[in-house]
Coordinates of C-alpha atoms and ligand atoms in Angstrom, one line a residue:
X739 CA 0.0 0.0 0.0
X740 CA 1.3 3.4 -1.0
X741 CA 0.5 6.4 1.3
X742 CA -2.0 8.9 0.1
X743 CA -0.8 12.5 -0.3
X744 CA -2.9 15.2 1.4
X745 CA -1.9 18.6 0.1
X746 CA -2.2 21.4 2.7
X747 CA -3.2 24.7 1.0
X748 CA -3.0 27.0 4.1
X749 CA -0.1 29.0 2.7
X750 CA -2.2 30.0 -0.4
X751 CA -4.7 31.6 2.0
X752 CA -1.8 33.2 3.9
X753 CA -0.6 34.9 0.7
X754 CA -4.2 36.0 0.0
X755 CA -4.6 37.4 3.5
X756 CA -1.4 39.5 3.1
X757 CA -3.3 41.7 0.7
X758 CA -6.8 41.1 2.1
X759 CA -8.3 40.5 -1.4
X760 CA -9.4 37.3 -3.1
X761 CA -6.2 36.2 -4.8
X762 CA -4.6 33.7 -4.8
X763 CA -7.7 31.6 -4.3
X764 CA -7.2 28.5 -2.1
X765 CA -10.1 26.8 -3.9
X766 CA -8.2 27.1 -7.2
X767 CA -5.1 25.7 -5.5
X768 CA -7.2 22.7 -4.2
X769 CA -8.5 22.0 -7.7
X770 CA -5.0 22.2 -9.2
X771 CA -3.6 19.9 -6.5
X772 CA -6.3 17.4 -7.1
X773 CA -5.7 17.6 -10.8
X774 CA -2.0 16.8 -10.2
X775 CA -2.8 13.7 -8.1
X776 CA -3.4 14.9 -4.6
X777 CA -5.4 12.2 -2.8
X778 CA -6.8 14.7 -0.3
X779 CA -6.9 18.4 0.5
X780 CA -5.9 19.5 4.0
X781 CA -6.6 22.9 5.6
X782 CA -6.4 24.4 9.1
X783 CA -9.2 26.7 10.3
X784 CA -7.4 28.4 13.1
X785 CA -9.2 30.2 16.0
X786 CA -7.7 33.5 14.9
X787 CA -8.6 32.8 11.2
X788 CA -5.2 34.1 10.2
X789 CA -5.2 32.3 6.9
X790 CA -8.1 29.9 6.0
X791 CA -11.6 31.3 6.4
X792 CA -14.8 29.4 7.0
X793 CA -15.9 30.3 3.5
X794 CA -12.8 28.6 2.1
X795 CA -13.6 25.4 4.0
X796 CA -17.2 25.4 2.6
X797 CA -16.1 26.1 -1.0
X798 CA -13.3 23.5 -0.9
X799 CA -15.7 20.8 0.5
X800 CA -18.0 21.7 -2.4
X801 CA -15.3 21.8 -5.1
X802 CA -13.1 18.9 -4.2
X803 CA -13.8 15.3 -5.3
X804 CA -11.1 14.0 -3.0
X805 CA -11.6 13.8 0.8
X806 CA -11.1 17.1 2.7
X807 CA -9.2 16.9 6.0
X808 CA -9.8 19.8 8.3
X809 CA -7.2 20.5 11.0
X810 CA -8.7 22.2 14.0
X811 CA -8.2 22.8 17.7
X812 CA -10.5 21.7 20.5
X813 CA -12.4 24.9 20.2
X814 CA -16.2 24.9 20.5
X815 CA -16.8 27.4 17.7
X816 CA -14.5 25.6 15.2
X817 CA -15.8 22.2 16.2
X818 CA -19.4 23.5 15.5
X819 CA -18.3 24.6 12.1
X820 CA -16.8 21.2 11.3
X821 CA -19.9 19.4 12.4
X822 CA -22.0 21.7 10.2
X823 CA -19.8 21.5 7.1
X824 CA -18.9 17.8 7.4
X825 CA -15.5 17.3 5.8
X826 CA -14.6 13.6 5.4
X827 CA -11.8 13.9 8.0
X828 CA -10.8 16.1 10.9
X829 CA -7.4 16.2 12.6
X830 CA -7.4 17.6 16.1
X831 CA -4.3 19.7 16.7
X832 CA -3.1 21.9 19.6
X833 CA -3.1 25.6 18.9
X834 CA -1.3 28.5 20.5
X835 CA -2.1 32.0 19.3
X836 CA 1.5 33.2 18.9
X837 CA 2.9 30.1 17.2
X838 CA 3.9 30.3 13.5
X839 CA 2.8 26.8 12.8
X840 CA 1.6 23.8 14.9
X841 CA 4.3 23.2 17.5
X842 CA 4.2 19.8 19.2
X843 CA 1.4 17.2 19.3
X844 CA -1.9 17.3 21.1
X845 CA -1.7 16.4 24.8
X846 CA -4.5 13.8 24.7
X847 CA -3.1 12.1 27.8
X848 CA -3.5 15.4 29.7
X849 CA -7.2 16.0 28.8
X850 CA -8.6 12.7 27.6
X851 CA -12.2 13.4 28.6
X852 CA -12.5 16.8 26.8
X853 CA -10.8 15.4 23.6
X854 CA -12.9 12.2 23.8
X855 CA -16.0 14.3 23.8
X856 CA -15.0 16.3 20.7
X857 CA -13.9 13.1 18.9
X858 CA -17.4 11.6 19.6
X859 CA -19.1 14.8 18.5
X860 CA -17.3 14.9 15.2
X861 CA -17.8 11.1 14.6
X862 CA -21.5 11.5 15.3
X863 CA -21.5 13.9 12.3
X864 CA -20.0 11.1 10.1
X865 CA -16.5 12.5 10.3
X866 CA -13.4 10.3 10.8
X867 CA -11.1 11.8 13.4
X868 CA -7.3 11.7 13.6
X869 CA -5.3 13.1 16.5
X870 CA -2.0 14.9 15.8
X871 CA 0.3 13.3 18.3
X872 CA 4.0 13.2 19.0
X873 CA 5.6 9.8 18.5
X874 CA 5.1 9.0 22.2
X875 CA 3.6 5.8 23.5
X876 CA 1.6 7.4 26.3
X877 CA 0.0 9.8 23.9
X878 CA -0.8 7.1 21.3
X879 CA -2.5 4.9 23.9
X880 CA -4.5 7.9 25.3
X881 CA -5.5 8.6 21.7
X882 CA -6.9 5.1 21.3
X883 CA -8.8 5.4 24.6
X884 CA -10.2 8.7 23.4
X885 CA -11.9 6.8 20.6
X886 CA -10.0 8.4 17.7
X887 CA -10.1 6.7 14.3
X888 CA -6.5 7.4 13.7
X889 CA -3.3 9.2 14.6
X890 CA -1.3 11.7 12.5
X891 CA 2.3 11.3 13.8
X892 CA 4.0 14.7 14.2
X893 CA 7.2 14.5 12.1
X894 CA 8.4 18.0 13.0
X895 CA 11.3 16.8 15.3
X896 CA 12.5 14.5 12.5
X897 CA 12.2 17.2 9.9
X898 CA 14.1 19.7 12.1
X899 CA 16.9 17.4 13.2
X900 CA 20.2 19.2 12.7
X901 CA 22.4 16.1 12.4
X902 CA 22.0 12.8 10.5
X903 CA 22.3 11.0 13.8
X904 CA 19.4 13.0 15.3
X905 CA 17.3 12.4 12.2
X906 CA 18.0 8.7 12.5
X907 CA 17.0 8.7 16.2
X908 CA 13.8 10.6 15.4
X909 CA 13.0 8.2 12.5
X910 CA 13.3 5.3 15.0
X911 CA 10.8 7.0 17.3
X912 CA 8.4 7.5 14.4
X913 CA 8.9 3.9 13.3
X914 CA 8.1 2.6 16.8
X915 CA 5.1 4.9 17.1
X916 CA 3.9 3.7 13.7
X917 CA 4.2 0.1 14.8
X918 CA 2.2 0.9 18.0
X919 CA -0.5 2.8 16.0
X920 CA -1.0 -0.2 13.8
X921 CA -1.1 -2.5 16.8
X922 CA -3.8 -0.3 18.2
X923 CA -5.7 -0.8 14.9
X924 CA -5.8 3.0 14.3
X925 CA -5.3 4.7 10.9
X926 CA -1.7 5.8 10.4
X927 CA -1.0 9.2 9.0
X928 CA 2.0 11.5 9.4
X929 CA 3.0 15.1 8.7
X930 CA 4.7 18.4 9.5
X931 CA 7.9 19.6 8.0
X932 CA 8.0 16.9 5.4
X933 CA 9.9 18.0 2.2
X934 CA 11.4 16.7 -1.0
X935 CA 14.6 15.6 0.9
X936 CA 13.1 13.9 4.0
X937 CA 9.8 12.4 2.9
X938 CA 10.9 9.0 1.5
X939 CA 11.8 7.2 4.7
X940 CA 8.5 8.3 6.2
X941 CA 6.6 7.2 3.1
X942 CA 8.2 3.8 3.3
X943 CA 7.1 3.1 6.9
X944 CA 5.0 -0.1 6.8
X945 CA 1.3 0.6 6.9
X946 CA 1.7 4.4 6.4
X947 CA -1.7 5.5 4.9
X948 CA -1.5 9.2 4.5
X949 CA 1.1 12.1 4.5
X950 CA -0.1 15.7 4.9
X951 CA 2.3 18.1 3.3
X952 CA 2.0 21.9 2.8
X953 CA 4.9 24.2 3.2
X954 CA 7.4 22.3 1.0
X955 CA 4.9 21.9 -1.8
X956 CA 3.7 25.5 -1.8
X957 CA 7.3 26.8 -1.5
X958 CA 8.4 24.6 -4.4
X959 CA 5.4 25.8 -6.5
X960 CA 6.7 29.4 -6.2
X961 CA 10.0 28.5 -7.8
X962 CA 8.6 26.1 -10.3
X963 CA 6.2 28.8 -11.4
X964 CA 8.1 32.0 -11.0
X965 CA 10.0 32.0 -14.3
X966 CA 6.8 31.5 -16.3
X967 CA 4.9 34.1 -14.3
X968 CA 7.7 36.7 -15.0
X969 CA 7.8 35.8 -18.7
X970 CA 4.0 36.2 -19.0
X971 CA 4.0 39.6 -17.4
X972 CA 7.0 40.7 -19.5
X973 CA 5.1 39.7 -22.7
X974 CA 2.1 41.7 -21.6
X975 CA 4.1 44.8 -20.8
X976 CA 6.1 44.7 -24.1
X977 CA 2.9 44.1 -26.1
X978 CA 4.0 40.6 -27.3
X979 CA 0.9 39.0 -26.0
X980 CA -2.8 39.7 -25.7
X981 CA -3.9 39.9 -22.0
X982 CA -5.0 36.7 -20.2
X983 CA -7.9 36.6 -17.8
X984 CA -6.0 34.6 -15.1
X985 CA -4.5 36.4 -12.1
Ligands
PXP603 N1 -0.2 18.1 9.6 C1 -0.6 18.9 10.6 C2 -1.5 18.4 11.7 C3 -0.3 20.3 10.6 O1 -0.7 21.1 11.5 C4 0.5 20.8 9.5 C5 0.8 22.2 9.4 O2 -0.4 22.9 9.2 C6 0.8 19.9 8.5 C7 0.5 18.5 8.6 C8 1.6 20.3 7.3 O3 2.9 20.7 7.7 P1 3.9 21.4 6.6 O4 3.2 22.7 6.2 O5 5.1 21.6 7.4 O6 4.1 20.4 5.5

């Protein structure tokens, strides 16, 4: 079994929010990602709505033919939106207002009842629920007890390892966690900080079902597309081309 690729389009919304307009459109990004083979679209509706908006979630659930995976905190307002919109999957993540991105996994061992209630509420709406957890045995077992359908293993420490030895040690932790997740009969996903250099060993873990990747893909897209975008603008300015409707 090959893992599915969930493409996280949050950064497209970040760029749009920088100007406060409607471009670039995350829905268009989702459609392009799907056309290029993405097996799912992932987006994070944060409490502070700093990038993705509720309207993006609704539009992407309508536009995508592949499953949509909503990342969200245990926050009553966002949970109510998830229940109302009904994406195929939700991934519960911790959220701190000042963080640049999700730092560390969810502490399900620290608040199992509250997280268990939210898991049950989302599942009652027909949504499969993953918990975003560090590769830590205690957290994985608490996640299973909370009734989650699966675990997304946080690969940030592996991705940020500064030496090859540290990366190997983190990979071993992820491998053991993956083995435990399979033993608990939970869905096995992973993500955070995965890029074109570090993804292969994670993709090769036995039983890995899904990888959710955002930053590296959107960053790569800029450079893959920048030359063509400049050439197009240059042709418009020099009159070598009739205007095109795309932004
Ligand atoms: N999975 C989860 C739960 C996340 O919070 C994020 C970041 O939004 C990702 C995956 C994607 O991480 P990255 O953008 O580093 O690929």
